[in-house]
Short mmCIF file of C-alpha atoms in Angstrom, two decimals:
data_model
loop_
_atom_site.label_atom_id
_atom_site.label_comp_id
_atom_site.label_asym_id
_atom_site.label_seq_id
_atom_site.Cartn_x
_atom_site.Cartn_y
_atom_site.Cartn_z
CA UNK A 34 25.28 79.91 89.49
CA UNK A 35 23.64 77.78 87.30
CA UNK A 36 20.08 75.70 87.60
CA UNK A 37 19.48 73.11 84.92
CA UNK A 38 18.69 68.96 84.35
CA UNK A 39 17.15 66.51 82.33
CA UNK A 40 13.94 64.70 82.30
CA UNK A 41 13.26 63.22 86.36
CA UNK A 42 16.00 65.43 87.94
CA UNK A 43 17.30 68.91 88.89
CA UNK A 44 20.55 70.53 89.31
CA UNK A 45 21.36 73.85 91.52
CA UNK A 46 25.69 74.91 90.94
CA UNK A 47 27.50 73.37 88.53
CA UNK A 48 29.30 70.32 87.25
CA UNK A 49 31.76 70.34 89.97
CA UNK A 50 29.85 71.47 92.76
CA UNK A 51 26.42 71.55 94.30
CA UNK A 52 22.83 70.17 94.45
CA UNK A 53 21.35 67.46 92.25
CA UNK A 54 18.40 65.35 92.69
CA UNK A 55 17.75 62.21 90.55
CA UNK A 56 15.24 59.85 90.29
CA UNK A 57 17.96 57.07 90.45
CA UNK A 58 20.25 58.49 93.45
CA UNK A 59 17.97 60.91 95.37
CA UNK A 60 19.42 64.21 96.67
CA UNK A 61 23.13 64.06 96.08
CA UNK A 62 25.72 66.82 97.38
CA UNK A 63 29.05 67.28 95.65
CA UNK A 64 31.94 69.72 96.10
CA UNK A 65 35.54 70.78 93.52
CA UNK A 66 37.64 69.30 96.11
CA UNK A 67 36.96 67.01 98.98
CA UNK A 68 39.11 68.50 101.49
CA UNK A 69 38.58 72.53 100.91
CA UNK A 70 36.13 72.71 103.95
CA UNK A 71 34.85 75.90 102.89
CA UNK A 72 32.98 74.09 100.47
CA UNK A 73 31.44 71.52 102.76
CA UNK A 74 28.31 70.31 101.67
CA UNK A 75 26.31 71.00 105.17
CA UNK A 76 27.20 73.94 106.78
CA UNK A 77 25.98 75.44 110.29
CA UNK A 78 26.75 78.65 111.76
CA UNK A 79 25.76 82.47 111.77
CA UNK A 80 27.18 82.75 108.54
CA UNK A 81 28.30 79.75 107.43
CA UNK A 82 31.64 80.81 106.90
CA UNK A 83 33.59 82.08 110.80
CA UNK A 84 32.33 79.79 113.39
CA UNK A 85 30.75 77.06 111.37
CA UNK A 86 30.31 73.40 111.27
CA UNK A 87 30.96 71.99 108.45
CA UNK A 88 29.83 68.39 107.15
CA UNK A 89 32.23 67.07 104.49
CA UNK A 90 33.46 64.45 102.67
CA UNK A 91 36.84 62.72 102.84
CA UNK A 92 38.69 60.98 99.81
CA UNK A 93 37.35 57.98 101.03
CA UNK A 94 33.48 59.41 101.11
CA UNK A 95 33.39 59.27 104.62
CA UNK A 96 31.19 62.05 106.40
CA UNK A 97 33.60 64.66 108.39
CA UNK A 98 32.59 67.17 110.59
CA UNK A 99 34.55 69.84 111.15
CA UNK A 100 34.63 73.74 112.08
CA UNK A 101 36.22 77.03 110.66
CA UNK A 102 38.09 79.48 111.78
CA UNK A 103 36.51 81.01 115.12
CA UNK A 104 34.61 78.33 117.75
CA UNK A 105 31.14 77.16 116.97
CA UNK A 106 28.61 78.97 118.22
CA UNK A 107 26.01 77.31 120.96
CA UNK A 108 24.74 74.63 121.04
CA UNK A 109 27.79 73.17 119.08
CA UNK A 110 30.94 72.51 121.18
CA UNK A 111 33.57 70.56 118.89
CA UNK A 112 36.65 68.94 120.21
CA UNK A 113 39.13 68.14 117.83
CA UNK A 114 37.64 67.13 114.15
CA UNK A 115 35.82 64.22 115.06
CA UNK A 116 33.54 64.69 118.18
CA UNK A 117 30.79 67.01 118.72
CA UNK A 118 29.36 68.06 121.90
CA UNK A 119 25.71 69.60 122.69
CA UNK A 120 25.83 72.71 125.41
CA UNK A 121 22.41 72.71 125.66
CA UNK A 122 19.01 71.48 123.88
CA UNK A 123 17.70 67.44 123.04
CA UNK A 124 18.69 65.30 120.46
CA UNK A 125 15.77 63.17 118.55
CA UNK A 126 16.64 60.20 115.55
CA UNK A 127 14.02 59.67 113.96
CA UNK A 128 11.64 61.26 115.39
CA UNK A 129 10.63 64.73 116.28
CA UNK A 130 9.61 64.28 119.84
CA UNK A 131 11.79 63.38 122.85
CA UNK A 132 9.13 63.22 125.51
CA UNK A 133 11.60 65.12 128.00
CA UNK A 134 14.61 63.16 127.68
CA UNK A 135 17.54 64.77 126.01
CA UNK A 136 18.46 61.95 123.75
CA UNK A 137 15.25 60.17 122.09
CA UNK A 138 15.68 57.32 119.39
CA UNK A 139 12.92 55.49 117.21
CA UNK A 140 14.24 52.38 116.22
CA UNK A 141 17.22 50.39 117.78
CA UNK A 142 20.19 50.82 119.35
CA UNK A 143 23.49 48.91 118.81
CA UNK A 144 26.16 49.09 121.29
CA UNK A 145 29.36 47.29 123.80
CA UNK A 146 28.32 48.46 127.00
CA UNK A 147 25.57 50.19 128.74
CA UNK A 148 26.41 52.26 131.90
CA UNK A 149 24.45 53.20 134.28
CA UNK A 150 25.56 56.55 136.66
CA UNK A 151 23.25 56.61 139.27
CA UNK A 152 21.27 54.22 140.15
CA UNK A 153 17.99 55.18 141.71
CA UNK A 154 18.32 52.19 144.69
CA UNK A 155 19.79 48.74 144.89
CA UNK A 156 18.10 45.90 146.57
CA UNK A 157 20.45 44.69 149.20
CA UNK A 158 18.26 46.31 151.47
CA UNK A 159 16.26 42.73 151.36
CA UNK A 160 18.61 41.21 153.82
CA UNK A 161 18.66 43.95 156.04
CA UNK A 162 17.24 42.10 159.49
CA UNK A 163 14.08 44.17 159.53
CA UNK A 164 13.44 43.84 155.85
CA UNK A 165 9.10 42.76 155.81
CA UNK A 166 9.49 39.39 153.38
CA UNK A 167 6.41 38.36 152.19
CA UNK A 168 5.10 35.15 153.40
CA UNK A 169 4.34 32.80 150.75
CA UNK A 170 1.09 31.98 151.12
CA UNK A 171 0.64 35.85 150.70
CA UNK A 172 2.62 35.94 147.41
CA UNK A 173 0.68 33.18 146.10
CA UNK A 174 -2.38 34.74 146.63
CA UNK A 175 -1.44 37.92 145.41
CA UNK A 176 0.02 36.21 141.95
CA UNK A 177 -3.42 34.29 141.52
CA UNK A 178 -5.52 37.67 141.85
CA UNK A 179 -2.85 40.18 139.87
CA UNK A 180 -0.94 37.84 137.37
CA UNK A 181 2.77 39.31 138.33
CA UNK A 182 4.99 39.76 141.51
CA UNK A 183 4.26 42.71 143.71
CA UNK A 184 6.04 45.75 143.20
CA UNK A 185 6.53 44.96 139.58
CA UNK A 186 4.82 46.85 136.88
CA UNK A 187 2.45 44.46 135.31
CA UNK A 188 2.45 43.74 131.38
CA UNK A 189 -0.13 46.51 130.53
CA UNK A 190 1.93 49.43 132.06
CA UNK A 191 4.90 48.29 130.61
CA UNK A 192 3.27 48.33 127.21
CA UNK A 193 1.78 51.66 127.99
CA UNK A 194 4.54 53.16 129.58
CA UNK A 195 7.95 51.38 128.73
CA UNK A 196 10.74 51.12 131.61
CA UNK A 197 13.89 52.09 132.92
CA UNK A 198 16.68 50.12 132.68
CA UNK A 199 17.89 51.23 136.06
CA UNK A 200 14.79 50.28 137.42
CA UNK A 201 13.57 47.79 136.27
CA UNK A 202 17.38 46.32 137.33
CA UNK A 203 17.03 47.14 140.68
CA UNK A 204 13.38 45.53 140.90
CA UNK A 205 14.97 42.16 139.41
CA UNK A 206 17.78 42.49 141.94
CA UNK A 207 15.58 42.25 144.85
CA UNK A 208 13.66 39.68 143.73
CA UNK A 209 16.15 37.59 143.19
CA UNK A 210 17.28 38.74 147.05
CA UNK A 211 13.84 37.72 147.81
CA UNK A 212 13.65 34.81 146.11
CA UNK A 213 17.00 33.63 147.61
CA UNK A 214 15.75 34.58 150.87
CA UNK A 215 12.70 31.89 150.25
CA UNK A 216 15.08 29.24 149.20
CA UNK A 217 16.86 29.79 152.45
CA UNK A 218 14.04 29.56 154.62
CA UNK A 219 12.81 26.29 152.80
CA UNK A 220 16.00 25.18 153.53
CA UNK A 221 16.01 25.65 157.28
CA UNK A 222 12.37 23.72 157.32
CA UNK A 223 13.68 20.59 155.54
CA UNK A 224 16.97 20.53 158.14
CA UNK A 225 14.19 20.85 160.83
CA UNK A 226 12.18 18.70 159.58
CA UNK A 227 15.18 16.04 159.05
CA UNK A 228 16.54 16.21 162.96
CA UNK A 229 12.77 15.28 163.58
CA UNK A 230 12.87 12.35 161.45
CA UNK A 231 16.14 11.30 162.78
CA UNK A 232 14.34 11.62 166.71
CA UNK A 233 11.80 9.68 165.51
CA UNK A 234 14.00 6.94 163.81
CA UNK A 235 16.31 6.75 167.45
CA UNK A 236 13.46 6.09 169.02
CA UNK A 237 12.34 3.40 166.73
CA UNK A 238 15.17 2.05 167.11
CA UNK A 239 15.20 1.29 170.60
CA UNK A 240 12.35 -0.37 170.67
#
């Protein structure tokens, strides 16, 4: 083994492999060869030689992960040399707390497709024929006095609390349901309201 470096930096191994920090390339890991796996520059495992995960580099510098000889222990599960499954425990990026959940990310997240399992309810239950629909002059005065649609979590929770995605989905759903149910019932008042006119017009006419 062999510790040394110059003015600003430090050195643990030696020229061909292991740990150097620099002022101009922060920590830096290097290994002889960049496919022997047993000198991976990240191990994990009882060991760290049967059974571990290693974290390597390919010739092309990618990051690699992949295992020795015997299977990972828990909570690794590996499949292949490429993906790596948690048995058990929570996952947090950037940050140390996951408030329950077992994936929890500070910052943003980039991706295709969201999917959602299981949804907790969908709103087609709004044009079920005893669905209660809110009258309007209701909903306006409850707007007026609480500044946001009933059963939707006002501006202040959300801050507070954040949402679900499969909530908060479902809520828009049914008020769009609703809201098509208002436009539908306008609709039927205006008809109404036109096969009066047209009565009235008849009898106008007849005069």
């Amino acid at each position: 083994s062999w510790i040394g470096g110059g003015a600003g930096s430090l050195a643990l191994g030696n020229e061909f492999h292991g740990i150097s920090a620099m002022k101009d390339r922060g920590l830096f890991f290097r290994t002889q060869s960049s496919y022997n796996f047993n000198e991976g520059f990240l191990k994990y495992g009882m060991d760290a030689r049967e059974g571990s995960v290693l974290l390597c580099a390919d010739s092309e510098g990618t990051a690699v992960w992949t295992q020795l000889e015997l299977p990972a222990p828990s909570p690794w599960l590996t499949s292949g040399t490429s993906d790596i499954y948690f048995s058990a425990g929570k996952v947090g990026i950037g940050t140390i707390n996951t408030y329950g959940y077992e994936l929890a990310v500070l910052g943003k997240i980039l991706a295709d497709e969201v999917m959602i399992k299981h949804p907790v309810d969908w709103g087609d239950y709004v044009f079920k024929p005893d669905y209660n629909l809110m009258p309007l002059y209701e909903l306006s005065l409850f707007i007026k006095k609480n500044q946001h649609l009933p059963n939707v979590p006002s501006e202040k929770e959300v801050m507070e609390n954040g949402y679900g995605l499969a909530e908060m989905n479902e809520i828009l759903l049914k008020k769009v349901e609703e809201l098509t149910l208002y436009i539908l019932e306008q609709q039927k008042a205006l008809e109404t309201q036109q096969a009066e006119l047209n009565v009235i017009k008849d009898q106008l006419k007849k005069k």
